[in-house]
Amino acid sequence: MTLEAVPSPLPSATAAAVTELARLAAQSDDVNPLSEQTLLHLDGEHHGDLHVLAYAGEPGTLDVSGLQTTGDLIGYAYLAPDGSAELVVAPSARRQGTGTALLRMLLDHAQDRLRLWAHGRLPGADELAARFDLTVARELYFLRRTSAPLPGITWPDGIDVRTFVPGQDDAAWLKVNAAAFATHPEQGTWTQADLADRLHQEWFDPEGFFLAVDRRTGELAGFHWTKIENNEGEVYVVGVSPTHQGMGLGKALTLQGLHHLQETRSLDTITLYVDGTNTPARRLYDSLGFTTAALHVQYAPAPK
């Protein structure tokens, strides 16, 4: 086995090979091993990103399909500048030390900053983490809801609702997103480039991106961005400005998106992710019929 640590950006053919590796792992495990953020950062300029590639033999030349002509790609790890990380090993190459080698290299680069996600908490994840004295630092619940009647929407006084206009609403949305998720290590740090990445994806639909506007001031009070991919709807992100919290706006926005996905877009399945510490949101989603489909955990070095 050979390991390569490559700074951003990856060559397009290498990025394609990693995407295919992730697809095969997801097909085997029934859970995506890499997050949307990681997949979007496979190519393009993303300062500070580190990509670790594991090959069965010596690294070979990539053909036009993105596959190795010699030395097959059997593992991949991603490390962000803030220490968050993910790794995936080809199903056929597991239990052979590939995951251990990838994690060791991540620790060499990140040390105590490492925050490693294990999506689905598959068998072996805890074992690998324990080998390096990593403990669970965060939990992220993946919830799913199937078609069932939805309650009506009650909007707080003084709130108007419209859809997002790319270019016009970018700055206002980024400001509210940062304020709403000020303590969230991923969502709250989005930049214009992060937003633009999503706005250019095939799944983006402005008709499913709802904004709540304060009628008195014209300021953005909150939002619900929905997503449709692979015939499933997703509560992509719901946020409320701190100045408008505690008035039921989060529930109203959530229901606005759910009605859109279930009734306007006729989707039977709706999913979402919610942080394990977000008790109010988890309580709301439970009341709306969401159930836990999977648990993702983040490992970090044990406190010294």
mmCIF file of C-alpha atoms in Angstrom:
data_model
loop_
_atom_site.group_PDB
_atom_site.id
_atom_site.type_symbol
_atom_site.label_atom_id
_atom_site.label_comp_id
_atom_site.label_asym_id
_atom_site.label_seq_id
_atom_site.Cartn_x
_atom_site.Cartn_y
_atom_site.Cartn_z
ATOM 1 C CA MET A 1 0.000 0.000 0.000
ATOM 2 C CA THR A 2 1.157 3.539 -0.834
ATOM 3 C CA LEU A 3 -0.108 6.773 0.719
ATOM 4 C CA GLU A 4 -0.015 10.210 -0.872
ATOM 5 C CA ALA A 5 -0.865 13.485 0.892
ATOM 6 C CA VAL A 6 -2.014 16.007 -1.709
ATOM 7 C CA PRO A 7 -2.935 19.672 -1.097
ATOM 8 C CA SER A 8 -5.946 21.259 -2.788
ATOM 9 C CA PRO A 9 -6.927 21.096 -5.569
ATOM 10 C CA LEU A 10 -7.009 17.473 -6.669
ATOM 11 C CA PRO A 11 -6.651 16.829 -10.404
ATOM 12 C CA SER A 12 -10.082 16.279 -11.933
ATOM 13 C CA ALA A 13 -9.346 12.638 -12.758
ATOM 14 C CA THR A 14 -8.274 11.953 -9.163
ATOM 15 C CA ALA A 15 -11.405 13.674 -7.872
ATOM 16 C CA ALA A 16 -13.476 11.429 -10.139
ATOM 17 C CA ALA A 17 -11.723 8.350 -8.742
ATOM 18 C CA VAL A 18 -12.475 9.444 -5.163
ATOM 19 C CA THR A 19 -16.116 10.087 -6.079
ATOM 20 C CA GLU A 20 -16.372 6.586 -7.529
ATOM 21 C CA LEU A 21 -14.759 5.099 -4.414
ATOM 22 C CA ALA A 22 -17.305 6.908 -2.242
ATOM 23 C CA ARG A 23 -20.145 5.698 -4.468
ATOM 24 C CA LEU A 24 -19.066 2.075 -4.143
ATOM 25 C CA ALA A 25 -18.749 2.390 -0.367
ATOM 26 C CA ALA A 26 -22.200 3.987 -0.102
ATOM 27 C CA GLN A 27 -23.663 1.200 -2.214
ATOM 28 C CA SER A 28 -22.141 -1.379 0.137
ATOM 29 C CA ASP A 29 -22.874 0.367 3.456
ATOM 30 C CA ASP A 30 -26.179 2.141 2.675
ATOM 31 C CA VAL A 31 -24.719 5.421 3.951
ATOM 32 C CA ASN A 32 -22.622 8.076 2.231
ATOM 33 C CA PRO A 33 -19.062 8.013 3.640
ATOM 34 C CA LEU A 34 -18.259 11.573 2.551
ATOM 35 C CA SER A 35 -20.287 14.696 3.217
ATOM 36 C CA GLU A 36 -21.471 17.130 0.580
ATOM 37 C CA GLN A 37 -18.840 19.623 1.747
ATOM 38 C CA THR A 38 -16.016 17.126 1.188
ATOM 39 C CA LEU A 39 -17.279 16.121 -2.248
ATOM 40 C CA LEU A 40 -17.527 19.783 -3.272
ATOM 41 C CA HIS A 41 -13.931 20.307 -2.128
ATOM 42 C CA LEU A 42 -12.420 17.464 -4.146
ATOM 43 C CA ASP A 43 -11.442 19.873 -6.905
ATOM 44 C CA GLY A 44 -11.189 23.632 -7.135
ATOM 45 C CA GLU A 45 -9.090 25.961 -4.999
ATOM 46 C CA HIS A 46 -9.806 25.444 -1.290
ATOM 47 C CA HIS A 47 -6.869 26.782 0.683
ATOM 48 C CA GLY A 48 -5.654 24.558 3.498
ATOM 49 C CA ASP A 49 -7.457 21.359 2.443
ATOM 50 C CA LEU A 50 -5.460 18.124 2.555
ATOM 51 C CA HIS A 51 -6.364 14.965 0.617
ATOM 52 C CA VAL A 52 -4.808 11.614 1.526
ATOM 53 C CA LEU A 53 -4.911 8.879 -1.125
ATOM 54 C CA ALA A 54 -4.253 5.198 -0.447
ATOM 55 C CA TYR A 55 -3.276 2.894 -3.323
ATOM 56 C CA ALA A 56 -3.044 -0.882 -3.347
ATOM 57 C CA GLY A 57 0.375 -0.601 -4.974
ATOM 58 C CA GLU A 58 2.400 2.233 -6.440
ATOM 59 C CA PRO A 59 0.334 5.223 -7.634
ATOM 60 C CA GLY A 60 -0.475 4.733 -11.293
ATOM 61 C CA THR A 61 -1.508 6.924 -14.181
ATOM 62 C CA LEU A 62 -5.171 7.970 -14.200
ATOM 63 C CA ASP A 63 -7.066 7.312 -17.408
ATOM 64 C CA VAL A 64 -9.892 9.495 -18.744
ATOM 65 C CA SER A 65 -12.479 7.668 -16.644
ATOM 66 C CA GLY A 66 -10.675 8.639 -13.438
ATOM 67 C CA LEU A 67 -9.598 5.075 -12.581
ATOM 68 C CA GLN A 68 -6.072 3.923 -11.877
ATOM 69 C CA THR A 69 -4.359 2.027 -14.681
ATOM 70 C CA THR A 70 -1.883 0.634 -12.122
ATOM 71 C CA GLY A 71 -2.116 0.803 -8.358
ATOM 72 C CA ASP A 72 -5.853 0.928 -7.562
ATOM 73 C CA LEU A 73 -7.218 3.631 -5.254
ATOM 74 C CA ILE A 74 -8.441 1.786 -2.141
ATOM 75 C CA GLY A 75 -8.834 4.584 0.388
ATOM 76 C CA TYR A 76 -9.231 8.304 0.815
ATOM 77 C CA ALA A 77 -9.182 10.790 3.687
ATOM 78 C CA TYR A 78 -9.999 14.490 3.783
ATOM 79 C CA LEU A 79 -8.724 17.035 6.306
ATOM 80 C CA ALA A 80 -10.130 20.574 6.479
ATOM 81 C CA PRO A 81 -8.160 23.517 7.880
ATOM 82 C CA ASP A 82 -10.227 23.455 11.091
ATOM 83 C CA GLY A 83 -9.320 19.804 11.763
ATOM 84 C CA SER A 84 -12.593 18.207 10.656
ATOM 85 C CA ALA A 85 -11.983 15.038 8.671
ATOM 86 C CA GLU A 86 -13.545 12.040 6.943
ATOM 87 C CA LEU A 87 -12.174 8.832 5.521
ATOM 88 C CA VAL A 88 -13.422 5.970 3.372
ATOM 89 C CA VAL A 89 -11.943 2.581 2.508
ATOM 90 C CA ALA A 90 -13.022 0.449 -0.433
ATOM 91 C CA PRO A 91 -15.199 -2.459 0.808
ATOM 92 C CA SER A 92 -12.778 -4.961 -0.755
ATOM 93 C CA ALA A 93 -9.793 -3.446 1.091
ATOM 94 C CA ARG A 94 -11.133 -3.324 4.649
ATOM 95 C CA ARG A 95 -9.552 -5.042 7.652
ATOM 96 C CA GLN A 96 -6.175 -4.794 5.937
ATOM 97 C CA GLY A 97 -4.749 -1.729 7.691
ATOM 98 C CA THR A 98 -5.866 0.887 5.162
ATOM 99 C CA GLY A 99 -8.101 2.770 7.578
ATOM 100 C CA THR A 100 -5.407 2.661 10.253
ATOM 101 C CA ALA A 101 -2.823 4.101 7.854
ATOM 102 C CA LEU A 102 -5.166 6.887 6.719
ATOM 103 C CA LEU A 103 -6.098 7.822 10.281
ATOM 104 C CA ARG A 104 -2.473 7.833 11.367
ATOM 105 C CA MET A 105 -1.624 10.313 8.622
ATOM 106 C CA LEU A 106 -4.583 12.517 9.557
ATOM 107 C CA LEU A 107 -3.335 12.602 13.141
ATOM 108 C CA ASP A 108 0.199 13.385 11.996
ATOM 109 C CA HIS A 109 -1.140 16.512 10.272
ATOM 110 C CA ALA A 110 -3.964 17.588 12.619
ATOM 111 C CA GLN A 111 -2.869 16.158 15.986
ATOM 112 C CA ASP A 112 -5.189 17.372 18.770
ATOM 113 C CA ARG A 113 -7.283 19.424 16.303
ATOM 114 C CA LEU A 114 -8.588 16.301 14.578
ATOM 115 C CA ARG A 115 -12.372 15.876 14.481
ATOM 116 C CA LEU A 116 -13.123 12.716 12.498
ATOM 117 C CA TRP A 117 -16.642 11.942 11.268
ATOM 118 C CA ALA A 118 -17.908 8.359 11.050
ATOM 119 C CA HIS A 119 -21.099 8.382 9.009
ATOM 120 C CA GLY A 120 -23.542 5.731 10.125
ATOM 121 C CA ARG A 121 -21.154 4.606 12.891
ATOM 122 C CA LEU A 122 -20.519 1.376 11.014
ATOM 123 C CA PRO A 123 -19.027 -1.700 12.699
ATOM 124 C CA GLY A 124 -15.347 -1.114 13.204
ATOM 125 C CA ALA A 125 -15.585 2.680 13.566
ATOM 126 C CA ASP A 126 -15.432 2.597 17.365
ATOM 127 C CA GLU A 127 -12.697 -0.009 17.225
ATOM 128 C CA LEU A 128 -10.545 2.106 14.927
ATOM 129 C CA ALA A 129 -11.144 5.232 17.004
ATOM 130 C CA ALA A 130 -10.276 3.459 20.255
ATOM 131 C CA ARG A 131 -6.993 2.267 18.757
ATOM 132 C CA PHE A 132 -5.924 5.923 18.606
ATOM 133 C CA ASP A 133 -7.585 7.001 21.893
ATOM 134 C CA LEU A 134 -10.310 8.952 20.085
ATOM 135 C CA THR A 135 -13.631 9.454 21.843
ATOM 136 C CA VAL A 136 -17.069 10.624 20.644
ATOM 137 C CA ALA A 137 -17.204 14.443 20.648
ATOM 138 C CA ARG A 138 -20.434 15.052 18.680
ATOM 139 C CA GLU A 139 -23.484 13.199 17.454
ATOM 140 C CA LEU A 140 -25.433 14.023 14.312
ATOM 141 C CA TYR A 141 -28.813 12.367 13.790
ATOM 142 C CA PHE A 142 -30.076 11.514 10.319
ATOM 143 C CA LEU A 143 -33.892 11.573 10.428
ATOM 144 C CA ARG A 144 -36.474 10.396 7.920
ATOM 145 C CA ARG A 145 -40.200 11.041 7.494
ATOM 146 C CA THR A 146 -42.640 9.272 5.189
ATOM 147 C CA SER A 147 -45.832 10.806 3.847
ATOM 148 C CA ALA A 148 -48.386 11.645 6.516
ATOM 149 C CA PRO A 149 -50.746 14.578 7.033
ATOM 150 C CA LEU A 150 -49.007 17.807 8.017
ATOM 151 C CA PRO A 151 -50.409 20.477 10.359
ATOM 152 C CA GLY A 152 -51.184 23.886 8.961
ATOM 153 C CA ILE A 153 -48.792 26.828 9.161
ATOM 154 C CA THR A 154 -49.223 29.669 11.636
ATOM 155 C CA TRP A 155 -46.967 32.614 10.799
ATOM 156 C CA PRO A 156 -45.921 35.153 13.445
ATOM 157 C CA ASP A 157 -47.366 38.627 12.999
ATOM 158 C CA GLY A 158 -45.465 40.893 10.663
ATOM 159 C CA ILE A 159 -43.782 38.141 8.636
ATOM 160 C CA ASP A 160 -43.953 37.807 4.849
ATOM 161 C CA VAL A 161 -42.663 34.788 2.935
ATOM 162 C CA ARG A 162 -41.048 34.676 -0.495
ATOM 163 C CA THR A 163 -38.431 32.616 -2.322
ATOM 164 C CA PHE A 164 -34.703 33.253 -2.615
ATOM 165 C CA VAL A 165 -33.368 35.304 -5.532
ATOM 166 C CA PRO A 166 -29.755 34.377 -6.404
ATOM 167 C CA GLY A 167 -27.514 37.435 -6.522
ATOM 168 C CA GLN A 168 -30.058 39.669 -4.803
ATOM 169 C CA ASP A 169 -30.329 37.783 -1.488
ATOM 170 C CA ASP A 170 -26.838 36.280 -1.127
ATOM 171 C CA ALA A 171 -25.385 38.824 1.313
ATOM 172 C CA ALA A 172 -28.475 39.000 3.529
ATOM 173 C CA TRP A 173 -28.719 35.227 3.666
ATOM 174 C CA LEU A 174 -25.037 34.782 4.571
ATOM 175 C CA LYS A 175 -25.423 37.319 7.386
ATOM 176 C CA VAL A 176 -28.438 35.580 8.929
ATOM 177 C CA ASN A 177 -26.939 32.139 8.395
ATOM 178 C CA ALA A 178 -23.785 33.194 10.276
ATOM 179 C CA ALA A 179 -25.827 34.657 13.139
ATOM 180 C CA ALA A 180 -28.230 31.722 13.395
ATOM 181 C CA PHE A 181 -25.390 29.186 13.414
ATOM 182 C CA ALA A 182 -22.766 31.204 15.285
ATOM 183 C CA THR A 183 -21.904 28.198 17.466
ATOM 184 C CA HIS A 184 -22.109 25.635 14.655
ATOM 185 C CA PRO A 185 -18.601 24.668 13.466
ATOM 186 C CA GLU A 186 -19.613 23.966 9.849
ATOM 187 C CA GLN A 187 -22.781 25.796 8.833
ATOM 188 C CA GLY A 188 -22.026 29.104 10.492
ATOM 189 C CA THR A 189 -18.755 29.666 8.637
ATOM 190 C CA TRP A 190 -20.130 29.584 5.090
ATOM 191 C CA THR A 191 -18.647 32.116 2.693
ATOM 192 C CA GLN A 192 -19.893 33.487 -0.625
ATOM 193 C CA ALA A 193 -17.867 30.759 -2.337
ATOM 194 C CA ASP A 194 -19.604 28.049 -0.255
ATOM 195 C CA LEU A 195 -23.008 29.466 -1.165
ATOM 196 C CA ALA A 196 -22.065 29.758 -4.843
ATOM 197 C CA ASP A 197 -20.965 26.112 -4.883
ATOM 198 C CA ARG A 198 -24.492 25.061 -3.875
ATOM 199 C CA LEU A 199 -26.298 27.520 -6.130
ATOM 200 C CA HIS A 200 -24.549 25.956 -9.122
ATOM 201 C CA GLN A 201 -25.475 22.361 -8.270
ATOM 202 C CA GLU A 202 -27.982 20.542 -10.470
ATOM 203 C CA TRP A 203 -30.309 20.013 -7.525
ATOM 204 C CA PHE A 204 -30.622 23.724 -6.660
ATOM 205 C CA ASP A 205 -34.169 25.047 -7.042
ATOM 206 C CA PRO A 206 -34.940 28.609 -5.872
ATOM 207 C CA GLU A 207 -38.638 27.675 -5.649
ATOM 208 C CA GLY A 208 -37.733 25.464 -2.679
ATOM 209 C CA PHE A 209 -35.651 28.110 -0.874
ATOM 210 C CA PHE A 210 -37.982 30.089 1.391
ATOM 211 C CA LEU A 211 -37.218 33.404 3.093
ATOM 212 C CA ALA A 212 -39.148 34.922 5.989
ATOM 213 C CA VAL A 213 -38.961 38.718 5.843
ATOM 214 C CA ASP A 214 -39.831 41.158 8.632
ATOM 215 C CA ARG A 215 -42.519 43.370 7.108
ATOM 216 C CA ARG A 216 -41.654 46.310 9.367
ATOM 217 C CA THR A 217 -37.920 46.493 8.624
ATOM 218 C CA GLY A 218 -37.543 44.513 5.400
ATOM 219 C CA GLU A 219 -34.816 42.444 7.087
ATOM 220 C CA LEU A 220 -34.424 38.725 6.597
ATOM 221 C CA ALA A 221 -35.783 36.997 9.704
ATOM 222 C CA GLY A 222 -35.226 33.353 8.798
ATOM 223 C CA PHE A 223 -35.129 30.796 6.011
ATOM 224 C CA HIS A 224 -35.784 27.196 5.002
ATOM 225 C CA TRP A 225 -33.707 25.807 2.162
ATOM 226 C CA THR A 226 -35.023 22.501 0.831
ATOM 227 C CA LYS A 227 -33.213 20.058 -1.414
ATOM 228 C CA ILE A 228 -34.399 17.317 -3.769
ATOM 229 C CA GLU A 229 -32.012 14.613 -4.901
ATOM 230 C CA ASN A 230 -32.504 10.956 -5.866
ATOM 231 C CA ASN A 231 -36.272 11.407 -5.514
ATOM 232 C CA GLU A 232 -35.972 12.301 -1.828
ATOM 233 C CA GLY A 233 -36.680 15.654 -0.250
ATOM 234 C CA GLU A 234 -34.438 17.125 2.406
ATOM 235 C CA VAL A 235 -34.773 19.810 5.025
ATOM 236 C CA TYR A 236 -31.404 21.125 3.895
ATOM 237 C CA VAL A 237 -31.054 23.940 6.416
ATOM 238 C CA VAL A 238 -33.469 25.957 8.555
ATOM 239 C CA GLY A 239 -32.242 29.096 10.307
ATOM 240 C CA VAL A 240 -33.789 31.939 12.289
ATOM 241 C CA SER A 241 -32.118 35.244 13.084
ATOM 242 C CA PRO A 242 -31.413 35.633 16.824
ATOM 243 C CA THR A 243 -33.580 38.758 16.780
ATOM 244 C CA HIS A 244 -36.600 36.710 15.675
ATOM 245 C CA GLN A 245 -36.230 33.575 17.770
ATOM 246 C CA GLY A 246 -38.820 32.479 20.317
ATOM 247 C CA MET A 247 -41.836 33.478 18.214
ATOM 248 C CA GLY A 248 -42.556 30.184 16.427
ATOM 249 C CA LEU A 249 -40.860 31.185 13.192
ATOM 250 C CA GLY A 250 -38.658 28.082 13.045
ATOM 251 C CA LYS A 251 -41.665 25.768 13.148
ATOM 252 C CA ALA A 252 -43.536 27.808 10.546
ATOM 253 C CA LEU A 253 -40.544 27.778 8.187
ATOM 254 C CA THR A 254 -40.041 24.040 8.699
ATOM 255 C CA LEU A 255 -43.671 23.358 7.822
ATOM 256 C CA GLN A 256 -43.461 25.665 4.785
ATOM 257 C CA GLY A 257 -40.684 23.499 3.348
ATOM 258 C CA LEU A 258 -42.355 20.223 4.291
ATOM 259 C CA HIS A 259 -45.616 21.226 2.595
ATOM 260 C CA HIS A 260 -43.637 22.220 -0.490
ATOM 261 C CA LEU A 261 -41.774 18.906 -0.671
ATOM 262 C CA GLN A 262 -44.711 16.654 0.175
ATOM 263 C CA GLU A 263 -47.559 18.388 -1.631
ATOM 264 C CA THR A 264 -46.089 20.587 -4.368
ATOM 265 C CA ARG A 265 -43.289 18.204 -5.326
ATOM 266 C CA SER A 266 -45.203 14.985 -4.388
ATOM 267 C CA LEU A 267 -42.307 13.399 -2.496
ATOM 268 C CA ASP A 268 -42.994 10.460 -0.200
ATOM 269 C CA THR A 269 -39.736 10.619 1.774
ATOM 270 C CA ILE A 270 -38.166 13.641 3.481
ATOM 271 C CA THR A 271 -34.880 13.559 5.399
ATOM 272 C CA LEU A 272 -32.770 15.903 7.503
ATOM 273 C CA TYR A 273 -29.708 16.096 9.745
ATOM 274 C CA VAL A 274 -29.810 17.536 13.261
ATOM 275 C CA ASP A 275 -27.088 17.937 15.862
ATOM 276 C CA GLY A 276 -27.509 15.752 18.912
ATOM 277 C CA THR A 277 -27.273 18.771 21.236
ATOM 278 C CA ASN A 278 -30.067 20.674 19.464
ATOM 279 C CA THR A 279 -32.828 19.508 21.790
ATOM 280 C CA PRO A 280 -35.526 22.007 20.672
ATOM 281 C CA ALA A 281 -35.094 21.068 17.001
ATOM 282 C CA ARG A 282 -35.094 17.347 17.761
ATOM 283 C CA ARG A 283 -38.300 17.797 19.764
ATOM 284 C CA LEU A 284 -39.917 19.679 16.863
ATOM 285 C CA TYR A 285 -38.913 17.069 14.282
ATOM 286 C CA ASP A 286 -40.169 14.277 16.522
ATOM 287 C CA SER A 287 -43.545 16.016 16.776
ATOM 288 C CA LEU A 288 -43.683 16.218 12.967
ATOM 289 C CA GLY A 289 -43.207 12.481 12.497
ATOM 290 C CA PHE A 290 -39.451 12.198 11.863
ATOM 291 C CA THR A 291 -37.670 9.096 13.154
ATOM 292 C CA THR A 292 -33.972 8.246 13.452
ATOM 293 C CA ALA A 293 -32.599 6.472 10.375
ATOM 294 C CA ALA A 294 -28.885 6.644 11.224
ATOM 295 C CA LEU A 295 -26.443 8.161 13.679
ATOM 296 C CA HIS A 296 -23.234 9.897 12.636
ATOM 297 C CA VAL A 297 -20.541 10.531 15.233
ATOM 298 C CA GLN A 298 -17.456 12.710 15.369
ATOM 299 C CA TYR A 299 -14.367 11.421 17.135
ATOM 300 C CA ALA A 300 -11.692 13.599 18.722
ATOM 301 C CA PRO A 301 -8.550 12.949 20.765
ATOM 302 C CA ALA A 302 -9.353 12.236 24.388
ATOM 303 C CA PRO A 303 -8.804 15.245 26.693
ATOM 304 C CA LYS A 304 -5.400 15.166 28.348
#
